[in-house]
Coordinates of C-alpha atoms (C1' of nucleotides) in Angstrom, one line a residue:
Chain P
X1 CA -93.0 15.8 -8.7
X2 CA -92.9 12.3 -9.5
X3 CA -89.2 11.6 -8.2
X4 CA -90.5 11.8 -4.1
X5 CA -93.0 8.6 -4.5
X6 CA -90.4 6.4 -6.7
X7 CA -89.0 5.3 -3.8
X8 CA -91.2 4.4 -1.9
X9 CA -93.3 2.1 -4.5
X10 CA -89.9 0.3 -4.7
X11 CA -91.4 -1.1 -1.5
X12 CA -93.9 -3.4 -2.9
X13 CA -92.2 -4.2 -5.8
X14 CA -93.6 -7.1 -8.3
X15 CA -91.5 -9.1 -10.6
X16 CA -91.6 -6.4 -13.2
X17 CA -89.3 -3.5 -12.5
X18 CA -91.0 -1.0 -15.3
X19 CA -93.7 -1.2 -13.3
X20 CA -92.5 1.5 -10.7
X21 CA -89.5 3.0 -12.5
X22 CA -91.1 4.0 -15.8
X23 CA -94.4 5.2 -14.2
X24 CA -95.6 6.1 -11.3
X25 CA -97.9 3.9 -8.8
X26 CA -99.7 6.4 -6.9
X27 CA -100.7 8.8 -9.4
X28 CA -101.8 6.6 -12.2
X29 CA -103.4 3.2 -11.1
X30 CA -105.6 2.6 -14.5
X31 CA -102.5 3.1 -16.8
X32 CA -100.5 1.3 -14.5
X33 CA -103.7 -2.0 -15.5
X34 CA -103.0 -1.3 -18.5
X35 CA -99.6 -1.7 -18.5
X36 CA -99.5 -4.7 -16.7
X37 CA -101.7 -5.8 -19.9
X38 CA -100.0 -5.8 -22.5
X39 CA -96.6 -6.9 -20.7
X40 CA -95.1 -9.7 -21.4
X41 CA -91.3 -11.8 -20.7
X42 CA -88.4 -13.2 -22.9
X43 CA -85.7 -14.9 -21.8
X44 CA -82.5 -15.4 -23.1
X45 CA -79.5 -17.6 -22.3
X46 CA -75.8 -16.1 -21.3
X47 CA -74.5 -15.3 -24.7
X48 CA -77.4 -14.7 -26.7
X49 CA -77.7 -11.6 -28.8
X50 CA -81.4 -9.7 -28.2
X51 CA -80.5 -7.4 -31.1
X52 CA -78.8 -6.5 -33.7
X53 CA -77.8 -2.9 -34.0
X54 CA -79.7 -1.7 -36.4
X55 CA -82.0 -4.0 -36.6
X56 CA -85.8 -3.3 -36.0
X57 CA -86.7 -3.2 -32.7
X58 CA -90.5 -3.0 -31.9
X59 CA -90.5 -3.1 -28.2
X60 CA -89.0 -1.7 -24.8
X61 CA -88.9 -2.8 -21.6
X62 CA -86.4 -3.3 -18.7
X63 CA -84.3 -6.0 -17.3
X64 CA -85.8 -8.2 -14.6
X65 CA -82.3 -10.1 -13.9
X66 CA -79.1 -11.3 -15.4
X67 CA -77.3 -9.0 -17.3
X68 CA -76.9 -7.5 -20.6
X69 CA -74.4 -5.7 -22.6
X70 CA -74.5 -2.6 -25.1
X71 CA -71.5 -2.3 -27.5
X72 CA -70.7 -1.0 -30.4
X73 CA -68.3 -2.4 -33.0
X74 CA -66.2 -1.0 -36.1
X75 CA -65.4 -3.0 -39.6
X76 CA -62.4 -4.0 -38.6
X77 CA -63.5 -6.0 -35.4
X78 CA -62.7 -3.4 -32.8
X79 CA -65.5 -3.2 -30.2
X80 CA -66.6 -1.1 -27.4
X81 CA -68.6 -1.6 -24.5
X82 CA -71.1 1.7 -24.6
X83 CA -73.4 0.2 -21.6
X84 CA -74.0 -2.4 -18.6
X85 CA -77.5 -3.5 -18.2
X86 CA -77.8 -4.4 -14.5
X87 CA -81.2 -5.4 -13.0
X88 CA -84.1 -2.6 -13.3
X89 CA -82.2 -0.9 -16.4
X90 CA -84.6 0.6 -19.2
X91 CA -83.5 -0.7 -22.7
X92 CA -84.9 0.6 -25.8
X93 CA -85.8 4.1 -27.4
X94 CA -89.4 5.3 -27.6
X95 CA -89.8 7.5 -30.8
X96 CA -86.8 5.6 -32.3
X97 CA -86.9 3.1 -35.0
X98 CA -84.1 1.0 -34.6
X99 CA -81.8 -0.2 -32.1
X100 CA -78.4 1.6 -32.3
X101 CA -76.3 -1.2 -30.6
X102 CA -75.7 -4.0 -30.1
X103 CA -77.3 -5.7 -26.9
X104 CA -76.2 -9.0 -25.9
X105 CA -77.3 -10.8 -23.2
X106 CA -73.8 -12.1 -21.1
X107 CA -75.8 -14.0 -18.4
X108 CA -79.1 -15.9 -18.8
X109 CA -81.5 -12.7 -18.8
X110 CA -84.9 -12.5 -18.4
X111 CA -87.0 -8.6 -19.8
X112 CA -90.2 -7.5 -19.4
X113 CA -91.3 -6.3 -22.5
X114 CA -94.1 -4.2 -23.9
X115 CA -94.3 -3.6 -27.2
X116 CA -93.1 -0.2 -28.7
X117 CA -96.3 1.2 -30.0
X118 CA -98.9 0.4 -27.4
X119 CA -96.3 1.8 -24.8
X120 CA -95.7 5.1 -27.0
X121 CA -99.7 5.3 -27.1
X122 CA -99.6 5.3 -23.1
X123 CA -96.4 7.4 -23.0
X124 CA -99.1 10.2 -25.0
X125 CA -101.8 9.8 -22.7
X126 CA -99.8 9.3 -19.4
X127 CA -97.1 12.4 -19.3
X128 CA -95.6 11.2 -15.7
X129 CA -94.2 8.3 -17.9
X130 CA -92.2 10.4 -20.3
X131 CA -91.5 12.9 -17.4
X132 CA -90.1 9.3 -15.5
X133 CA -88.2 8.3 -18.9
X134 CA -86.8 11.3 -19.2
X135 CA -85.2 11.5 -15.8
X136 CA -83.5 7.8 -16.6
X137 CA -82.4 9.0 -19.7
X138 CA -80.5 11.7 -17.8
X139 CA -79.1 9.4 -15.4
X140 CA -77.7 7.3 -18.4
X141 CA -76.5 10.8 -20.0
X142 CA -74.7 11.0 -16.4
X143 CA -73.0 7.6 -16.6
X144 CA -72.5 7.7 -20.6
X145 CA -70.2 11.0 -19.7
X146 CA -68.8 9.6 -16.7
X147 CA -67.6 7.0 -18.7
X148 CA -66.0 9.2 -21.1
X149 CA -63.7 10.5 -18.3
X150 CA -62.5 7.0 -17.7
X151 CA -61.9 6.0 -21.2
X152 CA -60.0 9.3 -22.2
X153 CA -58.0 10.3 -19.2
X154 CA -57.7 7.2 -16.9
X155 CA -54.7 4.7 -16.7
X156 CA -55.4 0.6 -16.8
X157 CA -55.5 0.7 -13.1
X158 CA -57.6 3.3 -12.8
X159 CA -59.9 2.1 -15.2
X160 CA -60.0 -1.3 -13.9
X161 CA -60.9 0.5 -10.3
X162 CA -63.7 2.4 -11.5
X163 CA -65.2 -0.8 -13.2
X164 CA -64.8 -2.8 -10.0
X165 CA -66.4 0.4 -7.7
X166 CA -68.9 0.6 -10.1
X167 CA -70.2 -2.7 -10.2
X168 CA -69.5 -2.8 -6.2
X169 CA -72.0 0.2 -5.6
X170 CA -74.7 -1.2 -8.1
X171 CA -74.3 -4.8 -6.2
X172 CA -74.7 -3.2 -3.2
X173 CA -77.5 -1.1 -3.9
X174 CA -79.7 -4.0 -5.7
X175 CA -78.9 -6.2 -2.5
X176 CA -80.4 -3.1 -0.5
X177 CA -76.7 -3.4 1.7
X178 CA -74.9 -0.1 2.5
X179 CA -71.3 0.8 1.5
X180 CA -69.6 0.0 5.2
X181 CA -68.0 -2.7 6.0
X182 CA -66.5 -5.0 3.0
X183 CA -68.0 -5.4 -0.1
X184 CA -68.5 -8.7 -1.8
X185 CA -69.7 -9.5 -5.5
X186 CA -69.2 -11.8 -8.3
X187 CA -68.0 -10.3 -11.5
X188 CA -70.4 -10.5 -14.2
X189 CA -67.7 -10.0 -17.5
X190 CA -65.7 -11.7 -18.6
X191 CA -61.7 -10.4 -19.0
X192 CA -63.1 -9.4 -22.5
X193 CA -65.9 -8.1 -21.6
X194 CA -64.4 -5.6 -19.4
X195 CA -61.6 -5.1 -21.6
X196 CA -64.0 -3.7 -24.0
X197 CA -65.6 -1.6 -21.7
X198 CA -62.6 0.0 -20.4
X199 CA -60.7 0.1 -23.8
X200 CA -58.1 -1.9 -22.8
X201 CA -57.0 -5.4 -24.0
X202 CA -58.0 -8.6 -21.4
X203 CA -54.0 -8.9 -21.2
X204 CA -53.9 -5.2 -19.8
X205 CA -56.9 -6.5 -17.9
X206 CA -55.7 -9.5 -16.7
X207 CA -52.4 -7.8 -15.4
X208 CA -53.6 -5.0 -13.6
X209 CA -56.5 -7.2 -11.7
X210 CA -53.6 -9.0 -10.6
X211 CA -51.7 -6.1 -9.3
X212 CA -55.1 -5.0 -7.3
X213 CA -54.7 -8.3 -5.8
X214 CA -51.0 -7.6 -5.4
X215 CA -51.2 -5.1 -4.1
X216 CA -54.1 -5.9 -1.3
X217 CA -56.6 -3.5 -2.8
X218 CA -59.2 -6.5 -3.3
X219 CA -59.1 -10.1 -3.0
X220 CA -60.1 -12.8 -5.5
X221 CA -61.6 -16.5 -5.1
X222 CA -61.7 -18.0 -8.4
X223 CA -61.7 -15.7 -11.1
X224 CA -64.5 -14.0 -10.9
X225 CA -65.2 -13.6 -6.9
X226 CA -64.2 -10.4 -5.5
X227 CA -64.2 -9.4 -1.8
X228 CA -63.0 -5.0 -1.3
X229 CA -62.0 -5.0 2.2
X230 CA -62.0 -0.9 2.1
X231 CA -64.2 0.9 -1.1
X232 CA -62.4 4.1 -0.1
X233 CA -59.5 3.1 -1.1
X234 CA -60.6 1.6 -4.3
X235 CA -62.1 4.8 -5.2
X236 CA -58.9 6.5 -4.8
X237 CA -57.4 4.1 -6.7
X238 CA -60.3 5.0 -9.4
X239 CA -59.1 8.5 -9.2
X240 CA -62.3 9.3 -7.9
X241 CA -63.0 11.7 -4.7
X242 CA -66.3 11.0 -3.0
X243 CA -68.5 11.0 -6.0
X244 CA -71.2 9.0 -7.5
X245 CA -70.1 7.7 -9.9
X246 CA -72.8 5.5 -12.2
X247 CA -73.7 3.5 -15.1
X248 CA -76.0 2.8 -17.5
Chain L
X1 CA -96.4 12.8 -32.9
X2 CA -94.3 15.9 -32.3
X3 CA -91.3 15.0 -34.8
X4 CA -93.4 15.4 -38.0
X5 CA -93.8 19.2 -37.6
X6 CA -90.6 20.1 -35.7
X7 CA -89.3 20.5 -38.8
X8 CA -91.6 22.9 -40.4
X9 CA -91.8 25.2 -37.7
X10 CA -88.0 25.9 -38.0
X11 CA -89.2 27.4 -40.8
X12 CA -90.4 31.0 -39.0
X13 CA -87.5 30.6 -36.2
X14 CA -87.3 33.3 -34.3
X15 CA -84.0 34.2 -32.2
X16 CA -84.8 31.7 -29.7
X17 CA -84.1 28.3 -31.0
X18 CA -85.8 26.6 -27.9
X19 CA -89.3 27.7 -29.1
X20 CA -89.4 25.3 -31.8
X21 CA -87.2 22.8 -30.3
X22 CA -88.1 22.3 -27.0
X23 CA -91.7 22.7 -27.8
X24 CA -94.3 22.3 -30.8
X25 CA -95.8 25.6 -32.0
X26 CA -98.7 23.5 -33.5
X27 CA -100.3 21.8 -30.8
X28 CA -99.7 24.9 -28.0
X29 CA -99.7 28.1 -28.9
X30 CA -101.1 28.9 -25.1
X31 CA -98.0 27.7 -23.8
X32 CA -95.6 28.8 -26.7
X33 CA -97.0 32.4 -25.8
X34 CA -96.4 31.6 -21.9
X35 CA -92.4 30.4 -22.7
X36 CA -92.3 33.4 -24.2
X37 CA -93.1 36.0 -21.7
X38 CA -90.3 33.9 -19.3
X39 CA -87.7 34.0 -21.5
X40 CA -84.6 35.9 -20.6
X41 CA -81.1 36.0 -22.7
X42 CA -77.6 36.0 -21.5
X43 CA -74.4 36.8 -23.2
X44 CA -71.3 35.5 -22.4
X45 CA -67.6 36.6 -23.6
X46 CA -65.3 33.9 -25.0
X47 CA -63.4 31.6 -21.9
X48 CA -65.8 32.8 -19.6
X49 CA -67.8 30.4 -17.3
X50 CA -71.2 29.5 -17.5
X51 CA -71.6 27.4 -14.4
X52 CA -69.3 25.2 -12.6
X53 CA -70.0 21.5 -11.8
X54 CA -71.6 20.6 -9.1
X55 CA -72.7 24.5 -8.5
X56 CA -76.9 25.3 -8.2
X57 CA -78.1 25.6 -11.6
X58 CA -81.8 27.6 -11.4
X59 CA -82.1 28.0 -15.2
X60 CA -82.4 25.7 -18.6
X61 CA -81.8 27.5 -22.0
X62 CA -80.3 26.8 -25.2
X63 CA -77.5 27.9 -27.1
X64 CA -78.3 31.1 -29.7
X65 CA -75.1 31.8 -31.1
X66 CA -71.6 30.8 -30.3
X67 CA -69.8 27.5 -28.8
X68 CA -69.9 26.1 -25.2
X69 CA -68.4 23.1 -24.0
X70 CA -69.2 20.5 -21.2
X71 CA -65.8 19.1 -19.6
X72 CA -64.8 17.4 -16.5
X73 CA -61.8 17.9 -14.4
X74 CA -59.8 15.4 -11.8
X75 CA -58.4 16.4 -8.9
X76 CA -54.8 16.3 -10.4
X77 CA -56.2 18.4 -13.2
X78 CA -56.6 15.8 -16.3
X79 CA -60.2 17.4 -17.9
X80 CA -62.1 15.3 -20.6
X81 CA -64.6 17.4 -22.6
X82 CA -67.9 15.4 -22.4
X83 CA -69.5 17.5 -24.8
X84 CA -69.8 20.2 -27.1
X85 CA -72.7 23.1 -27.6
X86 CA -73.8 24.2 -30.9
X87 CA -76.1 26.8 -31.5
X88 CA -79.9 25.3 -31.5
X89 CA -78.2 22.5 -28.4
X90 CA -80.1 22.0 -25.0
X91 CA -78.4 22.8 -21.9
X92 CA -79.3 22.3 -18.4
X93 CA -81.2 19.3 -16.9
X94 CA -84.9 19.5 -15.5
X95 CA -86.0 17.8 -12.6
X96 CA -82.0 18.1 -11.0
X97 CA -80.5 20.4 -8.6
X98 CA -76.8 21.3 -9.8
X99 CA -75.2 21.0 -12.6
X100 CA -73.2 18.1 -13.3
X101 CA -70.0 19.3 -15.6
X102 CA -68.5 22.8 -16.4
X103 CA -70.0 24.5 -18.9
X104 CA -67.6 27.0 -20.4
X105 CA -67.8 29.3 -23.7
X106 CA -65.2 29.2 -26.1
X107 CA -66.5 31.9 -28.5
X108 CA -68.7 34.8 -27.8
X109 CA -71.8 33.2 -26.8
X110 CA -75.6 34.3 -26.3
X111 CA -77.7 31.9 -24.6
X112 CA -81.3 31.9 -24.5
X113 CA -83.1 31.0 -20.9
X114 CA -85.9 30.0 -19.0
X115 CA -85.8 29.9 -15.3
X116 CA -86.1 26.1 -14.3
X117 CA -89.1 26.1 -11.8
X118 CA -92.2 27.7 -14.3
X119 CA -90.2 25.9 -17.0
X120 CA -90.5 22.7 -14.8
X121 CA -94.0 23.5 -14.3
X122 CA -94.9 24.4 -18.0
X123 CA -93.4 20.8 -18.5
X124 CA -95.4 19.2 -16.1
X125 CA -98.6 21.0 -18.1
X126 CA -97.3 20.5 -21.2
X127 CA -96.6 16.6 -22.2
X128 CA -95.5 17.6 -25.7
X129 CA -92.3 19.7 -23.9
X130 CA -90.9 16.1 -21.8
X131 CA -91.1 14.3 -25.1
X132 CA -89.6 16.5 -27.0
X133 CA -86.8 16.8 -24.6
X134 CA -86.7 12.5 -23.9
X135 CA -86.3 12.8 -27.7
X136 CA -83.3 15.3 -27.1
X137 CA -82.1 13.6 -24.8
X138 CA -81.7 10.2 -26.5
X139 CA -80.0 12.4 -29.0
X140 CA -77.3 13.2 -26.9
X141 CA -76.8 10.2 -25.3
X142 CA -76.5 8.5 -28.8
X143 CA -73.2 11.1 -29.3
X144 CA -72.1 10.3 -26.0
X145 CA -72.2 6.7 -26.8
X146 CA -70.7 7.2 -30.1
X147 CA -67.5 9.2 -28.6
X148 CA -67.1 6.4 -26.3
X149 CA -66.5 4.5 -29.3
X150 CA -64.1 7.3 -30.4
X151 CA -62.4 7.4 -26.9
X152 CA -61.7 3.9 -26.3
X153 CA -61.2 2.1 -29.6
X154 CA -59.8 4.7 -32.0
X155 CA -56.0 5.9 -33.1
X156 CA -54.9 9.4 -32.4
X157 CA -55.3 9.9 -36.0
X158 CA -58.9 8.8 -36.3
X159 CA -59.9 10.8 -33.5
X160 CA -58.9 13.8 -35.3
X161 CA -60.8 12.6 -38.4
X162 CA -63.7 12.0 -36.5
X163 CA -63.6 14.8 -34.9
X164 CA -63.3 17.2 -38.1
X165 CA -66.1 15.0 -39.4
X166 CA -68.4 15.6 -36.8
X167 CA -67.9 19.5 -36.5
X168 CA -68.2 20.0 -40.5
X169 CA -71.1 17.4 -40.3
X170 CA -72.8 19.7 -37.9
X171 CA -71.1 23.3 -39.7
X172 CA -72.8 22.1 -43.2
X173 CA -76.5 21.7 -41.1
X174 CA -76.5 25.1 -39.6
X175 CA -76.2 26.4 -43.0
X176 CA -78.5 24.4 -44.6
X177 CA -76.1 23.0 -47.1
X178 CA -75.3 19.7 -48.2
X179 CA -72.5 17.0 -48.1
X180 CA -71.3 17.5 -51.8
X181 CA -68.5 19.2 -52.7
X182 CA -65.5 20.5 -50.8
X183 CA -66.6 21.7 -47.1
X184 CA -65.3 24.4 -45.6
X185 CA -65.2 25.9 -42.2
X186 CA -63.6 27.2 -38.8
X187 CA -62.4 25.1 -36.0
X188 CA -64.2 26.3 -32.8
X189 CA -61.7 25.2 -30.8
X190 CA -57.9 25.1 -29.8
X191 CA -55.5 22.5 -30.2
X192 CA -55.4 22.2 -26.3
X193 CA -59.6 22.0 -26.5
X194 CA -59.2 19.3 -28.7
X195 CA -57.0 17.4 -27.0
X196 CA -59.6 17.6 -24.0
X197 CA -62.3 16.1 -26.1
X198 CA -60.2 13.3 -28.0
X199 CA -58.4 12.1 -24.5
X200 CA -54.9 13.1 -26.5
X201 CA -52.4 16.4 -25.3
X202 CA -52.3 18.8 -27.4
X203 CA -48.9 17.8 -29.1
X204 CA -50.4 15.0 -30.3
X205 CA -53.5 17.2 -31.4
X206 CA -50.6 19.1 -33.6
X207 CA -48.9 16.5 -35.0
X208 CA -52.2 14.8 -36.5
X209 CA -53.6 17.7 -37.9
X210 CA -50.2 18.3 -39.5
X211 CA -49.9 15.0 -40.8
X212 CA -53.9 14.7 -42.0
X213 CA -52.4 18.1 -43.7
X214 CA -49.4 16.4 -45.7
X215 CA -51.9 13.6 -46.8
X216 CA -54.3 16.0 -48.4
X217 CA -56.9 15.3 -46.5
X218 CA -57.4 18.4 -45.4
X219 CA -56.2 22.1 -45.9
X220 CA -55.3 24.8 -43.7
X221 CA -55.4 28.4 -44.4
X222 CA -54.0 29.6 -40.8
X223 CA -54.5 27.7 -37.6
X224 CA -58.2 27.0 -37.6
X225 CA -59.6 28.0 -41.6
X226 CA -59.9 24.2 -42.6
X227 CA -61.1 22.6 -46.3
X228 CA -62.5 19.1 -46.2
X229 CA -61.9 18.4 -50.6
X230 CA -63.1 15.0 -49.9
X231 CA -65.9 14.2 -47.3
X232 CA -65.4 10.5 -48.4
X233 CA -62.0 10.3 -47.4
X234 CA -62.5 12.1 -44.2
X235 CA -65.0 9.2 -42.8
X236 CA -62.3 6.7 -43.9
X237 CA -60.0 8.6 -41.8
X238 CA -62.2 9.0 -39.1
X239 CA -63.1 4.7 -39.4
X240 CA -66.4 5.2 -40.3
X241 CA -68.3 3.7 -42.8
X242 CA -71.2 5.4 -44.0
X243 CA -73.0 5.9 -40.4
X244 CA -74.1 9.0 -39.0
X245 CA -72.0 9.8 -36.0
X246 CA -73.3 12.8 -33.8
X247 CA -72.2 15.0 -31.2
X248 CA -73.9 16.8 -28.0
Chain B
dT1 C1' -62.0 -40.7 -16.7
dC2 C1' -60.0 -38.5 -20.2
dG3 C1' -59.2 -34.8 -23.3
dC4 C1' -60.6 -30.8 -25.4
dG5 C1' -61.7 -25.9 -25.3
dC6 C1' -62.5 -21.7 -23.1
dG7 C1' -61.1 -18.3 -20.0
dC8 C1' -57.3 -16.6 -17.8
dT9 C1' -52.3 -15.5 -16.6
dT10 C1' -47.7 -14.3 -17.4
dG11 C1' -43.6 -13.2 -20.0
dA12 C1' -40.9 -10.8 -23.8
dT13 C1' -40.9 -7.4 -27.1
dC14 C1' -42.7 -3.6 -29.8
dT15 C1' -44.8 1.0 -30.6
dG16 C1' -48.0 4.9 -30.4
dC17 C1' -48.5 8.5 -27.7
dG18 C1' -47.0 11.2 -23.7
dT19 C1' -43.4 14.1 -21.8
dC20 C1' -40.0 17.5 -22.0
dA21 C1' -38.0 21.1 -24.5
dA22 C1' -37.2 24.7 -27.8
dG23 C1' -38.7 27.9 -31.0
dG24 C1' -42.1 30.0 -34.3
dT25 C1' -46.4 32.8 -35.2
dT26 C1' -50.4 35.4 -34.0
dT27 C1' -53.0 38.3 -31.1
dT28 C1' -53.3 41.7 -27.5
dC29 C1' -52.4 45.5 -25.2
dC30 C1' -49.6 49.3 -23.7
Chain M
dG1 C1' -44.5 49.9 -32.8
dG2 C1' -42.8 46.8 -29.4
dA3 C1' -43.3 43.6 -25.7
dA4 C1' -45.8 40.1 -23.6
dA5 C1' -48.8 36.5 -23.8
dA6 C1' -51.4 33.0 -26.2
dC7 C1' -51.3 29.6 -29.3
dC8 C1' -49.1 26.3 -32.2
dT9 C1' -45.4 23.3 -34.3
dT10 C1' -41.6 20.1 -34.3
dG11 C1' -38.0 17.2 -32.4
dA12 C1' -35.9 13.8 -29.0
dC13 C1' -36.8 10.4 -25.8
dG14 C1' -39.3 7.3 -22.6
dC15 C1' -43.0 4.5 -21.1
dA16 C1' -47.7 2.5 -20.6
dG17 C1' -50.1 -0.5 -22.8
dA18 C1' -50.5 -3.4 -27.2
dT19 C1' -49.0 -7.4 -29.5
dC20 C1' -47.2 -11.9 -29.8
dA21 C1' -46.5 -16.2 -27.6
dA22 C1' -46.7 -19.9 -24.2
dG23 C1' -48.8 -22.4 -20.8
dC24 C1' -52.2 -23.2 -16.8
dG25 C1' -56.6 -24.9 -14.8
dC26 C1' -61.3 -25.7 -14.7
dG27 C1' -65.7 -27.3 -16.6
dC28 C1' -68.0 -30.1 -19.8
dG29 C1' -69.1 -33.6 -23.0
dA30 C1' -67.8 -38.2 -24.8

DNA sequence: TCGCGCGCTTGATCTGCGTCAAGGTTTTCC
DNA sequence: GGAAAACCTTGACGCAGATCAAGCGCGCGA
């Protein structure tokens, strides 16, 4: 089907990562003009909010680099992290009105957009791109459940672990680098920020990156600089096997 | 698009829910006719497994009559439900190989199914189908999202709440009747079930339900037979406002 | 260059939920 | 009908992680 030419458009990527991941090149080269169209950018400083949920939000698109945040929050101020926008990620809901989180840019960010109804229009008249869409949504479904596993049945350790292997293998895998050998990355969130993802405090957080450090299982220049000298054994200490894990 | 008659069609539902959900009886009748002749039906007894994770999955289907549940399991044996099957729900994953959780039933359960390949193909045919499953889709990863919410941020007390909620939220829809007025229904599942979907053990489960019990909130006539007086209240419990939590 | 603020760390203490244990009730099956 | 097996409840106790609190260090603007 579509899946077995995704890759290799990847090649000969532009600066637009919709391009190839929400459509296909080889099979569709007149949509894919007309695409390129009605595209356009917005960019947004580290800390900026690019919706509200709830608000109205009348376009999609994907993230073209930097990073952004999905979370949800409650009246009384608690929040949760419910997604991590790497590079390439799809945000925004065809066939949906509004947005349902929160997004929050927590880097300087730029997206290509398109707006919603001209890309719904396509979406009718070009089936590989809802086939495509629907395979990413999956992939999120995947990493949403994933997730759920770490925030109901892991410990602050473990929890901290599978943050730091899955930001490792998503690192890795944008910086087309394989998994041997160690890993180095910057850390994107702040203590807060992955406090709220993992449903811990940034004390808890704070503590048990120090204990990682501790204890050898990664080392740390500055704050936010990380170096895993051996990924397998920060997946055991994720409480993860061999899997493949993921994110959204 | 598809949405505006989805609804009517549930009208003349047959006994396969997929017809009108996964497809649009308006716009394909062709097709409708063709899902038809590949549909098969399986029954399975209460505790018994559909598929395991990670095992070959060669069919998609939806769920007739009865309750299955998604979960994950660690090595050491913690499980986290990731999700829970009503009748009318989606089940299986087009375009992928295995299956990615364990799909068990915890009632008597008939399933309605379509082998994946012509179903995949009929897709692929039939653009209507991969948006009305994107749409499905999004639906489910919205519940995911929310119970991440639930997972991370909430009290073992609110959990409970929310899960009640959601299951007479979802009761009061399959029979077509409204919010007003005390609700009444059965818990599908056991204390120890529960636990697996609220990250708690199943003492804790107890202990809630018990103490949601002494506060009126709810009453219990047995183990499972459970009367919601206040709907209201329920949410406040559960830490909700007004919103519209969902569940997959 | 100073000082202010934000992000982070670490310590002390508290508490909600897990763990362990015992016993009750309902269902199943001979 | 009786015994065994599920399923559920309740109590006592301990601990992981939350809360409260103090202080560090780095970057930035005046």
């Amino acid at each position: 089907m579509l899946n077995d030419h995704t890759q290799s458009i990847s090649q000969d990527c532009g600066d637009c990562p919709i391009r190839h991941r929400a459509v296909c090149a080889r099979c569709e080269t007149d949509e894919l003009a007309r695409l390129e169209e009605i595209k356009y950018y917005r960019s947004f400083e580290a800390g900026q909010t690019v919706i509200w949920s709830g608000d109205r939000m009348d376009f999609v698109g994907s993230v073209v680099s930097g990073i952004a945040t999905l979370t949800q929050t409650m009246e009384d101020g608690r929040t949760q992290m419910v997604g991590l926008l790497l590079p390439s990620d799809f945000v925004g809901r065809p066939g949906r009105e509004g947005a349902a989180y929160d997004v929050v840019a927590t880097t300087d960010m730029v997206m290509c957009c398109f707006r919603k109804k001209p890309f719904e229009d396509m979406m009718a008249r070009t089936p590989h791109i809802a086939q495509r869409l629907l395979e990413m949504t999956l992939d999120e479904l995947d990493a949403a459940r994933e997730w759920m596993l770490v925030l109901g049945r892991k410990t602050a350790r473990e929890k901290i672990a599978s943050l730091l292997s899955i930001i490792a293998r998503r690192d890795a895998s944008l910086q087309l680098k394989g998994m041997d050998g160690p890993l180095i990355f910057d850390l994107p969130l702040t203590r807060e920020a992955m406090a709220d993802y993992l449903g811990l405090t940034l004390e808890t957080v704070s503590r048990q990156v120090s204990a990682l450090k501790r204890d050898g299982v990664i080392h740390l220049e500055g704050k936010r600089h990380v170096t895993v000298p051996d990924f397998a054994r920060l997946l055991e200490e994720a409480g993860d096997d061999t899997d493949g894990g993921m994110l959204a």
